[in-house]
Short mmCIF file of C-alpha atoms in Angstrom, two decimals:
data_model
loop_
_atom_site.label_atom_id
_atom_site.label_comp_id
_atom_site.label_asym_id
_atom_site.label_seq_id
_atom_site.Cartn_x
_atom_site.Cartn_y
_atom_site.Cartn_z
CA MET A 1 92.81 103.91 82.18
CA ALA A 2 93.83 102.08 79.16
CA SER A 3 91.86 102.26 75.92
CA GLY A 4 92.27 101.22 72.51
CA GLY A 5 93.33 98.09 70.32
CA ASP A 6 92.08 95.11 69.45
CA SER A 7 95.46 93.01 70.82
CA PRO A 8 98.84 92.80 72.65
CA ASP A 9 100.72 93.81 70.20
CA ASP A 10 98.47 96.90 68.89
CA VAL A 11 98.49 98.59 72.51
CA SER A 12 101.15 100.95 73.53
CA SER A 13 101.79 102.37 77.04
CA ASP A 14 99.79 104.78 78.96
CA TRP A 15 99.05 106.27 82.24
CA ALA A 16 96.20 103.81 84.23
CA GLY A 17 93.97 106.52 84.36
CA THR A 18 94.27 108.59 80.71
CA SER A 19 91.90 107.50 77.83
CA LEU A 20 93.77 107.03 74.64
CA ASP A 21 92.39 106.32 71.21
CA LEU A 22 94.86 103.37 70.18
CA THR A 23 92.89 102.60 67.03
CA SER A 24 94.61 105.54 65.55
CA PRO A 25 96.77 105.40 61.86
CA GLU A 26 99.58 105.91 64.01
CA LEU A 27 99.25 103.28 66.40
CA ALA A 28 97.53 100.35 64.08
CA LYS A 29 99.03 98.14 61.79
CA ALA A 30 98.19 97.35 58.63
CA SER A 31 97.86 93.52 57.08
CA SER A 32 96.14 91.64 55.27
CA SER A 33 97.26 88.26 56.94
CA MET A 34 94.28 86.83 59.30
CA MET A 35 97.31 85.78 61.85
CA ASP A 36 98.74 89.74 61.98
CA SER A 37 95.49 92.06 61.73
CA GLY A 38 92.89 92.64 64.50
CA GLU A 39 93.89 90.87 67.83
CA ASP A 40 97.31 89.78 68.79
CA PHE A 41 98.78 87.22 66.47
CA GLU A 42 101.80 88.17 65.97
CA VAL A 43 104.74 86.15 68.08
CA LEU A 44 106.89 88.39 70.34
CA ASP A 45 110.20 87.50 70.84
CA ASP A 46 110.33 86.12 74.85
CA GLU A 47 111.73 88.81 76.95
CA GLU A 48 113.94 88.32 80.39
CA GLU A 49 112.36 89.68 83.14
CA GLU A 50 113.68 92.78 84.80
CA ASP A 51 115.65 92.16 87.72
CA MET A 52 114.26 95.32 90.35
CA ASN A 53 116.52 93.74 93.22
CA GLY A 54 118.97 95.86 92.32
CA LEU A 55 117.45 99.25 92.83
CA PRO A 56 118.07 101.71 95.29
CA PRO A 57 115.87 102.11 97.95
CA LEU A 58 113.16 105.03 98.73
CA GLU A 59 115.02 106.25 101.21
CA ASP A 60 118.20 107.40 99.39
CA VAL A 61 115.68 108.79 96.62
CA PRO A 62 115.60 112.54 96.81
CA THR A 63 112.28 114.33 98.15
CA SER A 64 110.45 116.05 95.51
CA LYS A 65 109.59 120.38 95.76
CA THR A 66 106.39 119.14 95.69
CA THR A 67 107.05 117.00 99.26
CA ALA A 68 109.35 119.28 100.93
CA ALA A 69 107.23 121.45 103.01
CA LYS A 70 105.26 118.42 103.94
CA ASP A 71 108.22 116.31 104.92
CA ALA A 72 108.74 118.81 107.92
CA THR A 73 106.33 116.54 110.12
CA GLU A 74 107.42 113.16 108.89
CA GLY A 75 109.97 113.35 112.89
CA SER A 76 106.77 113.75 115.15
CA ALA A 77 104.28 111.44 115.96
CA SER A 78 101.17 111.52 117.06
CA GLU A 79 100.15 110.22 120.70
CA HIS A 80 96.36 110.31 119.51
CA PRO A 81 94.66 110.29 116.32
CA ALA A 82 93.76 113.10 114.06
CA GLU A 83 90.36 114.66 114.19
CA GLU A 84 88.44 114.22 110.91
CA GLY A 85 89.82 116.91 108.57
CA SER A 86 92.69 118.16 110.31
CA PRO A 87 96.33 117.03 109.07
CA ALA A 88 97.84 114.49 110.15
CA VAL A 89 101.10 113.57 111.61
CA GLU A 90 101.86 109.87 111.04
CA GLU A 91 104.87 108.42 110.40
CA TRP A 92 105.87 106.86 106.74
CA MET A 93 104.03 103.22 106.28
CA ASP A 94 106.19 101.02 104.59
CA VAL A 95 103.41 98.94 102.85
CA LEU A 96 105.44 96.10 101.99
CA GLY A 97 107.81 96.12 103.78
CA SER A 98 110.54 96.42 101.62
CA GLY A 99 111.10 99.92 101.47
CA LEU A 100 109.76 100.17 97.79
CA LEU A 101 106.63 101.45 98.58
CA LYS A 102 106.00 104.10 101.44
CA LYS A 103 102.36 105.99 102.16
CA LYS A 104 102.09 108.79 104.34
CA VAL A 105 98.71 110.33 105.83
CA ILE A 106 97.97 114.26 104.95
CA VAL A 107 94.52 114.53 106.16
CA ALA A 108 92.73 112.19 107.98
CA GLY A 109 90.03 110.23 106.45
CA GLN A 110 86.29 109.65 107.94
CA GLY A 111 87.77 106.33 109.86
CA ARG A 112 88.96 102.68 109.27
CA GLU A 113 85.17 101.19 107.91
CA THR A 114 85.09 103.69 105.43
CA ARG A 115 88.26 101.81 103.70
CA PRO A 116 86.98 100.58 100.19
CA VAL A 117 87.66 97.08 99.67
CA LYS A 118 88.64 94.89 96.26
CA ASN A 119 86.17 94.71 93.32
CA GLN A 120 84.72 98.22 94.88
CA ASN A 121 84.74 101.47 92.58
CA VAL A 122 86.62 103.94 93.73
CA THR A 123 86.92 107.43 92.43
CA ILE A 124 90.49 109.70 93.82
CA ARG A 125 91.82 112.77 92.91
CA LEU A 126 95.47 112.04 91.97
CA LYS A 127 98.87 114.25 91.59
CA ALA A 128 101.96 112.15 90.33
CA THR A 129 105.20 114.21 90.17
CA LEU A 130 108.83 112.90 89.25
CA GLU A 131 111.67 113.43 91.85
CA ASP A 132 112.67 116.54 90.27
CA GLY A 133 108.91 118.15 90.96
CA THR A 134 107.86 117.48 87.48
CA VAL A 135 104.44 117.09 87.30
CA VAL A 136 103.74 114.28 85.21
CA GLU A 137 99.69 113.40 85.68
CA GLU A 138 97.00 115.31 87.34
CA ASN A 139 93.33 113.93 87.32
CA PRO A 140 90.62 115.32 90.08
CA ASN A 141 88.08 112.66 89.07
CA LEU A 142 89.78 108.92 88.67
CA THR A 143 87.56 105.93 88.63
CA PHE A 144 89.25 103.12 88.60
CA THR A 145 87.75 99.09 89.98
CA LEU A 146 90.23 98.63 93.31
CA GLY A 147 92.41 95.12 92.57
CA ASP A 148 91.71 94.49 88.94
CA CYS A 149 95.40 95.88 87.53
CA ASP A 150 93.43 98.86 86.02
CA VAL A 151 95.71 101.50 87.60
CA ILE A 152 99.27 101.22 88.78
CA GLN A 153 99.84 98.80 91.07
CA ALA A 154 101.21 101.67 93.67
CA LEU A 155 97.47 102.87 93.56
CA ASP A 156 96.08 99.42 93.25
CA LEU A 157 98.10 98.66 97.28
CA CYS A 158 97.78 101.98 99.17
CA VAL A 159 94.40 103.50 97.75
CA GLN A 160 93.10 100.12 99.69
CA LEU A 161 94.44 101.12 102.77
CA MET A 162 92.89 104.88 102.62
CA GLU A 163 89.84 105.94 104.47
CA THR A 164 86.99 107.82 102.58
CA GLY A 165 87.93 111.42 102.75
CA GLU A 166 91.60 110.48 103.64
CA THR A 167 94.48 112.68 101.43
CA ALA A 168 97.90 110.43 101.93
CA LEU A 169 101.16 110.72 100.09
CA ILE A 170 102.71 107.18 98.17
CA LEU A 171 106.46 107.24 97.73
CA SER A 172 106.52 104.70 94.60
CA ASP A 173 109.40 102.94 93.24
CA SER A 174 109.38 102.69 89.54
CA LYS A 175 108.57 98.62 89.81
CA TYR A 176 104.91 99.71 90.94
CA CYS A 177 104.95 102.34 88.00
CA PHE A 178 106.33 102.25 84.88
CA GLY A 179 108.95 100.09 86.00
CA SER A 180 112.20 99.92 83.00
CA GLN A 181 110.80 101.12 80.35
CA GLY A 182 108.77 103.94 81.88
CA ARG A 183 105.98 105.75 79.93
CA SER A 184 107.07 108.13 76.45
CA PRO A 185 107.71 110.85 76.47
CA ASP A 186 107.21 111.90 80.16
CA VAL A 187 107.96 108.94 82.87
CA PRO A 188 112.02 108.18 82.38
CA PRO A 189 112.78 104.68 82.85
CA ASP A 190 113.10 103.09 85.94
CA ALA A 191 111.76 106.48 87.15
CA ALA A 192 110.46 107.01 90.63
CA LEU A 193 106.91 108.77 91.54
CA THR A 194 105.46 111.10 94.05
CA LEU A 195 102.05 109.89 94.51
CA GLU A 196 99.67 112.86 96.37
CA VAL A 197 96.06 111.05 96.23
CA GLU A 198 93.10 111.95 98.21
CA LEU A 199 90.37 108.84 97.99
CA LEU A 200 86.82 111.05 96.70
CA ALA A 201 84.35 107.98 96.98
CA ALA A 202 83.91 104.07 97.46
CA GLN A 203 81.16 102.17 96.47
CA ASP A 204 80.30 98.47 94.87
CA ALA A 205 80.66 98.24 91.37
CA PRO A 206 77.62 97.47 89.01
CA ASP A 207 75.76 94.30 89.22
CA LEU A 208 76.83 92.73 86.05
CA GLU A 209 73.54 90.56 86.19
CA LEU A 210 71.54 94.12 85.62
CA LEU A 211 74.05 95.29 82.64
CA SER A 212 72.89 96.18 79.51
CA GLY A 213 74.30 94.09 76.79
CA LYS A 214 75.97 97.36 75.50
CA GLU A 215 77.22 97.92 78.89
CA LYS A 216 78.79 94.51 79.25
CA VAL A 217 80.73 94.68 76.07
CA ASP A 218 82.03 97.97 77.16
CA LEU A 219 83.70 97.04 80.76
CA ALA A 220 84.69 93.41 78.96
CA ASN A 221 86.77 95.24 76.46
CA HIS A 222 87.98 97.96 79.15
CA LYS A 223 89.36 95.06 80.94
CA ARG A 224 90.78 93.27 77.77
CA GLU A 225 92.36 96.30 76.90
CA ARG A 226 93.61 96.75 79.84
CA GLY A 227 95.33 93.22 79.52
CA ASN A 228 96.47 93.91 76.44
CA PHE A 229 98.33 97.17 78.09
CA HIS A 230 99.88 94.74 80.24
CA TYR A 231 101.03 92.40 77.54
CA GLN A 232 103.18 95.01 75.39
CA ARG A 233 105.04 96.07 78.82
CA GLY A 234 105.95 92.02 79.45
CA ASP A 235 103.91 91.60 82.53
CA TYR A 236 102.04 88.28 81.67
CA VAL A 237 100.85 87.51 84.55
CA LEU A 238 98.93 91.05 85.52
CA ALA A 239 97.63 90.64 81.77
CA ILE A 240 96.31 87.41 83.15
CA ASN A 241 94.78 88.84 85.76
CA SER A 242 92.86 91.62 83.21
CA TYR A 243 92.21 88.59 80.66
CA ASP A 244 90.45 87.21 83.03
CA VAL A 245 88.84 89.71 84.58
CA ALA A 246 86.83 90.31 81.18
CA LEU A 247 85.83 86.64 80.63
CA LYS A 248 84.35 86.84 84.00
CA VAL A 249 82.42 89.74 82.96
CA ILE A 250 81.32 87.87 79.60
CA GLY A 251 80.84 84.56 81.32
CA SER A 252 78.41 86.31 83.93
CA SER A 253 74.47 85.80 83.70
CA SER A 254 72.35 88.28 83.14
CA LYS A 255 68.79 89.22 83.68
CA VAL A 256 68.57 91.64 80.66
CA ASN A 257 67.81 90.35 77.30
CA PHE A 258 70.29 90.80 74.81
CA SER A 259 69.81 91.49 70.94
CA SER A 260 71.42 88.83 68.54
CA GLU A 261 73.54 91.69 67.69
CA GLU A 262 75.06 92.12 71.39
CA GLU A 263 75.59 88.37 71.61
CA ALA A 264 77.28 88.26 68.38
CA GLU A 265 79.80 91.36 69.73
CA LEU A 266 80.18 89.38 73.13
CA LEU A 267 81.20 86.03 71.72
CA ASP A 268 83.73 87.93 69.15
CA VAL A 269 84.78 89.90 72.97
CA LYS A 270 85.34 86.49 74.40
CA VAL A 271 87.59 85.02 71.66
CA LYS A 272 89.85 88.15 71.44
CA CYS A 273 90.35 87.90 75.10
CA LEU A 274 90.85 83.64 75.24
CA ASN A 275 93.34 84.02 72.45
CA ASN A 276 95.46 86.72 74.13
CA LEU A 277 95.00 84.94 77.52
CA ALA A 278 96.65 81.66 75.62
CA ALA A 279 99.25 84.29 74.22
CA SER A 280 99.89 85.24 78.06
CA GLN A 281 99.87 81.68 79.29
CA LEU A 282 102.23 80.20 76.84
CA LYS A 283 105.11 83.20 77.88
CA LEU A 284 105.09 82.19 81.19
CA ASP A 285 105.27 78.55 80.12
CA HIS A 286 101.50 77.30 81.38
CA TYR A 287 100.66 75.01 78.56
CA GLU A 288 98.11 73.18 80.07
CA ALA A 289 96.45 76.22 80.93
CA ALA A 290 96.90 78.14 76.95
CA LEU A 291 95.87 74.75 75.79
CA ARG A 292 92.42 74.62 77.91
CA SER A 293 92.25 78.51 76.61
CA CYS A 294 92.95 77.63 72.64
CA ASN A 295 90.29 74.76 73.62
CA GLN A 296 87.69 76.90 74.46
CA VAL A 297 88.15 79.30 71.33
CA LEU A 298 87.88 76.04 68.99
CA GLU A 299 84.59 75.10 70.25
CA GLN A 300 83.18 78.34 69.23
CA GLN A 301 85.07 79.09 66.41
CA PRO A 302 87.13 75.38 65.09
CA ASP A 303 88.50 77.16 62.04
CA ASN A 304 89.82 80.03 64.27
CA ILE A 305 93.53 80.48 62.43
CA LYS A 306 94.99 82.09 66.11
CA ALA A 307 93.84 79.43 68.29
CA LEU A 308 94.98 76.71 66.03
CA PHE A 309 98.86 78.42 65.56
CA ARG A 310 98.91 78.57 69.33
CA LYS A 311 97.63 75.48 70.35
CA GLY A 312 100.02 73.63 67.89
CA LYS A 313 102.99 75.60 69.55
CA VAL A 314 102.30 74.45 72.85
CA LEU A 315 102.20 71.07 71.47
CA ALA A 316 105.27 71.34 69.83
CA GLN A 317 106.86 72.99 73.55
CA GLN A 318 105.44 69.56 75.06
CA GLY A 319 107.37 67.63 72.72
CA ARG A 320 103.81 66.22 71.21
CA TYR A 321 104.81 66.78 67.27
CA SER A 322 102.75 63.44 65.57
CA GLU A 323 100.07 66.25 67.54
CA ALA A 324 101.05 69.66 66.66
CA ILE A 325 101.71 69.06 62.60
CA PRO A 326 98.30 68.30 62.17
CA ILE A 327 96.96 71.42 63.36
CA LEU A 328 99.14 73.58 62.02
CA LYS A 329 98.66 72.18 59.05
CA ALA A 330 94.80 72.79 59.28
CA ALA A 331 96.01 76.48 60.09
CA LEU A 332 97.86 76.40 56.88
CA LYS A 333 94.98 75.05 55.25
CA LEU A 334 92.95 78.56 56.22
CA GLU A 335 96.11 80.33 55.04
CA PRO A 336 98.01 79.02 52.69
CA SER A 337 100.35 82.23 52.62
CA ASN A 338 101.42 82.77 56.19
CA LYS A 339 105.12 82.71 56.04
CA THR A 340 104.94 82.34 60.06
CA ILE A 341 102.89 79.11 59.37
CA HIS A 342 105.13 77.55 56.62
CA MET A 343 108.04 78.81 59.47
CA GLU A 344 106.75 76.57 61.94
CA LEU A 345 105.69 73.43 60.18
CA SER A 346 109.57 73.48 58.63
CA LYS A 347 110.96 73.39 62.61
CA LEU A 348 108.52 70.93 64.08
CA ALA A 349 108.87 68.67 60.95
CA LYS A 350 112.37 68.49 61.81
CA LYS A 351 112.21 68.25 65.42
CA HIS A 352 109.73 65.34 64.25
CA ALA A 353 112.20 63.37 62.46
CA ASP A 354 115.01 63.46 65.15
CA GLN A 355 112.63 62.82 67.71
CA LYS A 356 111.41 59.83 65.69
CA SER A 357 115.32 58.70 64.82
CA VAL A 358 116.04 58.91 68.55
CA GLU A 359 113.06 57.21 69.11
CA THR A 360 114.47 53.96 66.75
CA GLU A 361 117.81 53.90 68.69
CA MET A 362 116.30 53.39 71.36
CA TYR A 363 113.97 50.69 70.47
CA ARG A 364 116.85 48.83 68.63
CA LYS A 365 119.18 48.95 71.95
CA MET A 366 115.90 47.55 74.24
CA LEU A 367 115.48 44.82 71.98
CA GLY A 368 119.17 43.80 71.52
CA THR A 369 119.41 44.64 67.80
CA ALA A 370 121.75 47.05 67.83
CA GLY A 371 124.68 45.88 65.60
CA SER A 372 122.71 42.26 64.82
CA SER A 373 125.15 41.17 62.18
CA GLY A 374 127.67 40.04 64.78
CA PRO A 375 125.78 37.29 66.72
CA PRO A 376 124.74 35.11 63.95
CA ALA A 377 128.33 35.49 62.37
CA LYS A 378 129.38 34.00 65.86
CA CYS A 379 126.90 31.59 66.09
CA LYS A 380 127.74 30.40 62.76
CA ASP A 381 131.18 29.78 63.37
CA LYS A 382 130.48 27.60 66.39
CA SER A 383 128.27 25.40 64.34
CA SER A 384 131.11 25.28 61.81
CA ARG A 385 133.53 24.07 64.15
CA ALA A 386 131.23 21.49 65.78
CA ILE A 387 130.73 19.49 63.51
CA PRO A 388 134.43 18.61 62.61
CA TRP A 389 134.37 16.72 66.43
CA LYS A 390 131.22 15.09 65.56
CA TRP A 391 132.46 13.18 62.83
CA LEU A 392 135.56 12.68 64.66
CA PHE A 393 133.84 11.33 67.70
CA GLY A 394 131.65 8.86 65.90
CA ALA A 395 135.11 7.94 63.46
CA THR A 396 136.70 7.04 67.02
CA ALA A 397 133.54 4.85 68.28
CA VAL A 398 133.72 3.23 65.28
CA ALA A 399 137.46 1.74 65.14
CA LEU A 400 137.35 1.08 68.92
CA GLY A 401 134.36 -0.80 68.07
CA GLY A 402 136.09 -3.10 65.06
CA VAL A 403 139.59 -3.48 67.55
CA ALA A 404 136.66 -4.98 70.07
CA LEU A 405 135.24 -7.19 67.07
CA SER A 406 139.00 -8.85 66.16
CA VAL A 407 139.56 -9.26 69.51
CA VAL A 408 136.02 -11.23 70.32
CA ILE A 409 136.67 -13.09 67.19
CA ALA A 410 140.12 -14.48 68.20
CA ALA A 411 139.57 -15.50 71.28
CA ARG A 412 136.60 -18.14 69.90
CA ASN A 413 138.78 -19.29 67.30
#
C-alpha cells in the first residue's frame, strides 16, 4: 500500500501493497515557498483522459508461463461444485462484461457466505506476472480495506467475489492495473497483468470510535497518501474517494481522549486532505464542491494560502472575477514574492477588465445610448426646419386678415 509524502506533488507511483519511503531526499521537493512546500500546492497541467477503448481484448493476450499449465482445464466445466480445497474446473468469469477483467477459480473456497464485503479488511497472498511470465510482485500477506481504493482496481473488484480459502487466477487489462503510465521500473506502460490471489482472511475493520489518537492519525495519513498516489497518476475520481475516506476517519466520533498534540496532528491531516480534495475537484471542474472544500479549510485556518489560492481559482473559473481578485490579493499579502499568485492576478485583472468592457457595451445597447450623437442632431435639424413654417403660416394668416378687413371697410363705404 502506498505510503509517503504530504501531497499529490510529492508522491511517486507504486504497487498498492508496497511500502515506500516517499519522504526520502530523492522524492522530496525542496522549496522556500509556503505554496510549493508540504502538501500539493503546485498547479499541474491538465492531462487528457486516457482512452482505453482501443486496447485489445484479453482473449488476444498471450498466456503467461505461470498460467499455461492451469489453462488446460479451461475448456471443461463441472456440473457439481468442487469440494473444499479441491482444484476447481470453472470457466472464466467476465467480471465487468467487457472482457478486460476475468477471474477463474483454481482452488475452491469455504462457501459464498465467507465472501468479504466492502469496508472489511482482507488479507491475501498475491503473485503478479507480466504476459511473458516475468514476476513483478510477490506478497505472502497483503492486507487492505476492500473498496477503499487502497490497491489496484483489479484486486478491489475481484477479491469481493472470492471465498475465504479460495485461490483464483485474474487476468486484468492495464486499465485496472497501472494504466498507460505503468510502474517504473518493472511494469511497462499499458501492461496487462496475471494475478494469482489466495484469500487468506476477511474481518471487520477496527471500530473508529475505539482508535487511539495515533492510530487515527496513522490511518488517515495512509488513506491521504493513497489519494496522493491516485492524484499523481491523474486518477482524480479515485483520489477524491481516498481523501473522502481519510476525512471520514478524522471526523468520526471517538470514545478515547486525545492529547492536544494528537488533536493538532488530526487537524493538520484534515487540512491537507481538504486542500488535496479541492485540487482534485478542480481538476474535474467540480467547482462548487471545490469551493466547499476550500471554505472548510479557511474555517479552520483563515490564512491558509493554499486554500485562498484555490478558492480564487475556483471563483475565476466561474467568471466571478470581482470576488476572486480580493482573495488572491489576500494570498499575495501572505507571500508577496510568490510568482504563481502574481501571474494569476495579472490574468484575472485583464479578464476582469475585458468583462467590464463587454458589460458596459451591453448596457449601452440596452439603454439605447449607443451612437447617441446621431438622434439629437436629427431632432435639431427637424426643429430648425419647423420654425420657418410657423412664421410662414402666421404671415399668411395676417395677410388674409388684412385683405378681409379691407373688403369689409369698402363694403360699408
